[in-house]
Amino acid sequence: MADERLIVALDFNNFEDAKNLVDTLGDDVIFYKVGMELFYSVGERIVEWLKSQNKKVFLDLKLNDIPNTVAGGLCSLMHLGADILNVHASGGFTMMKTAADRLHEEAEKSGIVCPKLIAITVLTSIDRDDWNGMGYDKIDMTQQVLHFAKLAQFAGLDGVVSSPQESKIIRDQCGENFLIVTPGIRPAGSDIDDQSRVSLPSYAIRDGANYLVVGRPIRAAENPKQAALDILKEIGEV
Ligand code: C5P
């Protein structure tokens, strides 16, 4: 049985490259992340194809707009069959609550399993300089991530995306049933690329993450399958 905790990011701009990676990884990986680059290039057929291969899909489109627009957008995406959808917590409580309520209503009305809805807290690429540059120098970033996590939970969302460095405090304060999805995962010795708040796969799991989103460390590896197997082995030993 494949370990669902590894979500591989299909950050490609065409269907063939995405399909090749999924084929290469085979039965060992069942969860994939489809983000803006792939979805905007290829559209809904990538989600339909992944579902036809019995894969799970995190459709990472990071919606952020007024409540009615986000809720309507999510309902449309739900009908594609994604297992996880997301919004930005910075869109505010009313946006998140409207989105969660409408998604649940629409799922019930349509007789489909409601996807998990999670919120982006603060992007894992944001470092101190970026943070201060946005005018938040008086605000502690970790406290803000935690604040967003609690706000998302209060609005009825299922979990958050956060950096692995904030998983522990979120797990402690939001409880066992709140999903924590962490990108910014870098196995020992790999490049951090444009990420900033990164961690090892085993540490992220140990600190409470339910899912790890891994892109370049697998996609750009000389042997992507081996890179995925190494991460699966590492988290299997936690
Ligand atoms: O290549 P890498 O492992 O850095 O990819 C991480 C993936 O997770 C990217 O697709 C990125 O869009 C996504 N992500 C992120 N930070 C977030 C949410 C999603 O890096 N807060």
Short mmCIF file of N, CA and C in Angstrom, two decimals, residues 14-92:
data_model
loop_
_atom_site.label_atom_id
_atom_site.label_comp_id
_atom_site.label_asym_id
_atom_site.label_seq_id
_atom_site.Cartn_x
_atom_site.Cartn_y
_atom_site.Cartn_z
N ASN A 14 3.21 21.18 -19.47
CA ASN A 14 2.57 20.38 -20.51
C ASN A 14 2.20 19.00 -19.96
N PHE A 15 1.22 18.41 -20.62
CA PHE A 15 0.65 17.14 -20.18
C PHE A 15 1.67 16.01 -20.23
N GLU A 16 2.47 15.95 -21.28
CA GLU A 16 3.38 14.82 -21.48
C GLU A 16 4.40 14.70 -20.36
N ASP A 17 5.01 15.84 -19.96
CA ASP A 17 6.02 15.77 -18.89
C ASP A 17 5.38 15.30 -17.59
N ALA A 18 4.15 15.80 -17.33
CA ALA A 18 3.46 15.40 -16.11
C ALA A 18 3.17 13.89 -16.15
N LYS A 19 2.66 13.44 -17.28
CA LYS A 19 2.33 12.02 -17.43
C LYS A 19 3.58 11.15 -17.29
N ASN A 20 4.69 11.60 -17.89
CA ASN A 20 5.94 10.83 -17.79
C ASN A 20 6.38 10.65 -16.35
N LEU A 21 6.29 11.74 -15.57
CA LEU A 21 6.73 11.62 -14.17
C LEU A 21 5.81 10.67 -13.40
N VAL A 22 4.50 10.79 -13.64
CA VAL A 22 3.55 9.90 -12.95
C VAL A 22 3.82 8.44 -13.35
N ASP A 23 4.06 8.22 -14.63
CA ASP A 23 4.36 6.85 -15.09
C ASP A 23 5.67 6.34 -14.48
N THR A 24 6.67 7.22 -14.41
CA THR A 24 7.96 6.82 -13.84
C THR A 24 7.82 6.44 -12.37
N LEU A 25 7.03 7.21 -11.64
CA LEU A 25 6.90 6.95 -10.19
C LEU A 25 5.99 5.74 -9.92
N GLY A 26 5.13 5.44 -10.87
CA GLY A 26 4.32 4.21 -10.79
C GLY A 26 3.48 4.11 -9.53
N ASP A 27 3.38 2.88 -9.00
CA ASP A 27 2.49 2.63 -7.86
C ASP A 27 3.00 3.18 -6.53
N ASP A 28 4.25 3.63 -6.49
CA ASP A 28 4.80 4.09 -5.21
C ASP A 28 4.24 5.44 -4.77
N VAL A 29 3.75 6.22 -5.73
CA VAL A 29 3.20 7.54 -5.37
C VAL A 29 1.75 7.61 -5.81
N ILE A 30 0.87 7.97 -4.88
CA ILE A 30 -0.52 8.07 -5.32
C ILE A 30 -1.10 9.48 -5.22
N PHE A 31 -0.39 10.38 -4.55
CA PHE A 31 -0.94 11.73 -4.40
C PHE A 31 -0.12 12.72 -5.23
N TYR A 32 -0.79 13.52 -6.03
CA TYR A 32 -0.11 14.51 -6.87
C TYR A 32 -0.70 15.90 -6.66
N LYS A 33 0.18 16.88 -6.80
CA LYS A 33 -0.27 18.26 -6.70
C LYS A 33 -0.26 18.89 -8.09
N VAL A 34 -1.40 19.41 -8.49
CA VAL A 34 -1.50 20.15 -9.75
C VAL A 34 -1.61 21.62 -9.39
N GLY A 35 -0.63 22.40 -9.81
CA GLY A 35 -0.62 23.83 -9.47
C GLY A 35 -0.96 24.69 -10.67
N MET A 36 -0.69 25.97 -10.51
CA MET A 36 -1.07 26.94 -11.54
C MET A 36 -0.44 26.65 -12.89
N GLU A 37 0.84 26.34 -12.89
CA GLU A 37 1.56 26.19 -14.17
C GLU A 37 0.91 25.10 -15.02
N LEU A 38 0.68 23.94 -14.42
CA LEU A 38 0.13 22.82 -15.18
C LEU A 38 -1.35 23.04 -15.49
N PHE A 39 -2.11 23.50 -14.50
CA PHE A 39 -3.55 23.66 -14.72
C PHE A 39 -3.83 24.74 -15.78
N TYR A 40 -3.06 25.83 -15.72
CA TYR A 40 -3.30 26.90 -16.70
C TYR A 40 -2.82 26.51 -18.10
N SER A 41 -1.89 25.55 -18.18
CA SER A 41 -1.42 25.10 -19.50
C SER A 41 -2.31 24.02 -20.09
N VAL A 42 -2.75 23.12 -19.23
CA VAL A 42 -3.37 21.89 -19.72
C VAL A 42 -4.88 21.84 -19.43
N GLY A 43 -5.26 22.48 -18.32
CA GLY A 43 -6.69 22.50 -17.97
C GLY A 43 -7.13 21.24 -17.25
N GLU A 44 -8.47 21.04 -17.30
CA GLU A 44 -9.05 20.01 -16.45
C GLU A 44 -8.67 18.59 -16.84
N ARG A 45 -8.15 18.38 -18.06
CA ARG A 45 -7.89 17.00 -18.45
C ARG A 45 -6.79 16.36 -17.62
N ILE A 46 -5.90 17.17 -17.04
CA ILE A 46 -4.86 16.57 -16.20
C ILE A 46 -5.48 15.98 -14.92
N VAL A 47 -6.48 16.67 -14.39
CA VAL A 47 -7.14 16.14 -13.18
C VAL A 47 -7.92 14.88 -13.54
N GLU A 48 -8.64 14.95 -14.66
CA GLU A 48 -9.42 13.77 -15.09
C GLU A 48 -8.50 12.57 -15.33
N TRP A 49 -7.35 12.84 -15.97
CA TRP A 49 -6.43 11.73 -16.25
C TRP A 49 -5.87 11.12 -14.95
N LEU A 50 -5.46 12.00 -14.03
CA LEU A 50 -4.93 11.48 -12.75
C LEU A 50 -5.98 10.64 -12.03
N LYS A 51 -7.21 11.12 -12.03
CA LYS A 51 -8.28 10.35 -11.37
C LYS A 51 -8.50 9.01 -12.09
N SER A 52 -8.37 9.02 -13.40
CA SER A 52 -8.57 7.76 -14.14
C SER A 52 -7.44 6.76 -13.84
N GLN A 53 -6.31 7.28 -13.34
CA GLN A 53 -5.19 6.40 -12.94
C GLN A 53 -5.28 6.04 -11.45
N ASN A 54 -6.43 6.34 -10.83
CA ASN A 54 -6.63 6.11 -9.39
C ASN A 54 -5.66 6.88 -8.51
N LYS A 55 -5.28 8.06 -8.98
CA LYS A 55 -4.42 8.91 -8.16
C LYS A 55 -5.28 9.91 -7.39
N LYS A 56 -4.71 10.46 -6.33
CA LYS A 56 -5.39 11.53 -5.61
C LYS A 56 -4.79 12.87 -6.06
N VAL A 57 -5.61 13.91 -6.00
CA VAL A 57 -5.18 15.21 -6.55
C VAL A 57 -5.38 16.34 -5.54
N PHE A 58 -4.29 17.04 -5.30
CA PHE A 58 -4.34 18.30 -4.56
C PHE A 58 -4.29 19.39 -5.62
N LEU A 59 -5.41 20.07 -5.83
CA LEU A 59 -5.48 21.11 -6.86
C LEU A 59 -5.14 22.44 -6.20
N ASP A 60 -3.86 22.82 -6.38
CA ASP A 60 -3.28 23.93 -5.61
C ASP A 60 -3.39 25.23 -6.39
N LEU A 61 -4.60 25.80 -6.41
CA LEU A 61 -4.79 27.03 -7.20
C LEU A 61 -4.87 28.27 -6.33
N LYS A 62 -4.78 28.08 -5.02
CA LYS A 62 -4.60 29.20 -4.08
C LYS A 62 -5.56 30.36 -4.35
N LEU A 63 -6.86 30.09 -4.25
CA LEU A 63 -7.84 31.13 -4.58
C LEU A 63 -7.82 32.27 -3.55
N ASN A 64 -7.96 33.48 -4.07
CA ASN A 64 -8.04 34.65 -3.18
C ASN A 64 -8.81 35.75 -3.90
N ASP A 65 -10.07 35.95 -3.45
CA ASP A 65 -10.92 36.96 -4.08
C ASP A 65 -12.07 37.23 -3.10
N ILE A 66 -13.10 37.92 -3.53
CA ILE A 66 -14.21 38.17 -2.62
C ILE A 66 -14.95 36.84 -2.36
N PRO A 67 -15.65 36.74 -1.20
CA PRO A 67 -16.23 35.46 -0.78
C PRO A 67 -17.05 34.75 -1.85
N ASN A 68 -17.95 35.45 -2.51
CA ASN A 68 -18.84 34.81 -3.48
C ASN A 68 -18.07 34.24 -4.68
N THR A 69 -17.05 34.97 -5.10
CA THR A 69 -16.25 34.53 -6.26
C THR A 69 -15.42 33.30 -5.91
N VAL A 70 -14.82 33.31 -4.72
CA VAL A 70 -14.02 32.15 -4.31
C VAL A 70 -14.92 30.93 -4.13
N ALA A 71 -16.07 31.12 -3.49
CA ALA A 71 -16.97 29.99 -3.25
C ALA A 71 -17.42 29.37 -4.58
N GLY A 72 -17.77 30.23 -5.54
CA GLY A 72 -18.21 29.73 -6.85
C GLY A 72 -17.08 29.02 -7.58
N GLY A 73 -15.88 29.58 -7.49
CA GLY A 73 -14.72 28.97 -8.14
C GLY A 73 -14.43 27.59 -7.57
N LEU A 74 -14.49 27.49 -6.26
CA LEU A 74 -14.22 26.19 -5.61
C LEU A 74 -15.25 25.15 -5.99
N CYS A 75 -16.52 25.57 -6.07
CA CYS A 75 -17.56 24.60 -6.44
C CYS A 75 -17.31 24.07 -7.85
N SER A 76 -16.85 24.95 -8.76
CA SER A 76 -16.53 24.47 -10.12
C SER A 76 -15.38 23.48 -10.07
N LEU A 77 -14.35 23.80 -9.29
CA LEU A 77 -13.18 22.91 -9.22
C LEU A 77 -13.53 21.57 -8.56
N MET A 78 -14.45 21.61 -7.60
CA MET A 78 -14.83 20.37 -6.92
C MET A 78 -15.38 19.35 -7.91
N HIS A 79 -16.11 19.83 -8.91
CA HIS A 79 -16.72 18.90 -9.87
C HIS A 79 -15.68 18.21 -10.76
N LEU A 80 -14.44 18.70 -10.75
CA LEU A 80 -13.38 18.01 -11.51
C LEU A 80 -12.90 16.77 -10.76
N GLY A 81 -13.21 16.69 -9.47
CA GLY A 81 -12.84 15.49 -8.71
C GLY A 81 -11.59 15.62 -7.86
N ALA A 82 -11.15 16.86 -7.59
CA ALA A 82 -9.96 17.03 -6.75
C ALA A 82 -10.24 16.58 -5.31
N ASP A 83 -9.21 16.11 -4.64
CA ASP A 83 -9.34 15.64 -3.26
C ASP A 83 -9.03 16.74 -2.24
N ILE A 84 -8.16 17.68 -2.63
CA ILE A 84 -7.85 18.82 -1.76
C ILE A 84 -7.88 20.09 -2.61
N LEU A 85 -8.54 21.13 -2.09
CA LEU A 85 -8.55 22.45 -2.73
C LEU A 85 -8.03 23.46 -1.71
N ASN A 86 -7.63 24.64 -2.19
CA ASN A 86 -7.13 25.61 -1.21
C ASN A 86 -7.44 27.06 -1.55
N VAL A 87 -7.38 27.87 -0.49
CA VAL A 87 -7.59 29.32 -0.60
C VAL A 87 -6.51 30.00 0.24
N HIS A 88 -6.33 31.30 0.04
CA HIS A 88 -5.40 32.04 0.90
C HIS A 88 -6.11 32.49 2.17
N ALA A 89 -5.53 32.20 3.32
CA ALA A 89 -6.12 32.66 4.59
C ALA A 89 -6.17 34.18 4.64
N SER A 90 -5.27 34.85 3.91
CA SER A 90 -5.26 36.32 3.93
C SER A 90 -6.51 36.89 3.26
N GLY A 91 -7.32 36.04 2.62
CA GLY A 91 -8.61 36.49 2.07
C GLY A 91 -9.62 36.76 3.18
N GLY A 92 -9.31 36.32 4.40
CA GLY A 92 -10.13 36.67 5.56
C GLY A 92 -11.15 35.62 5.97
#
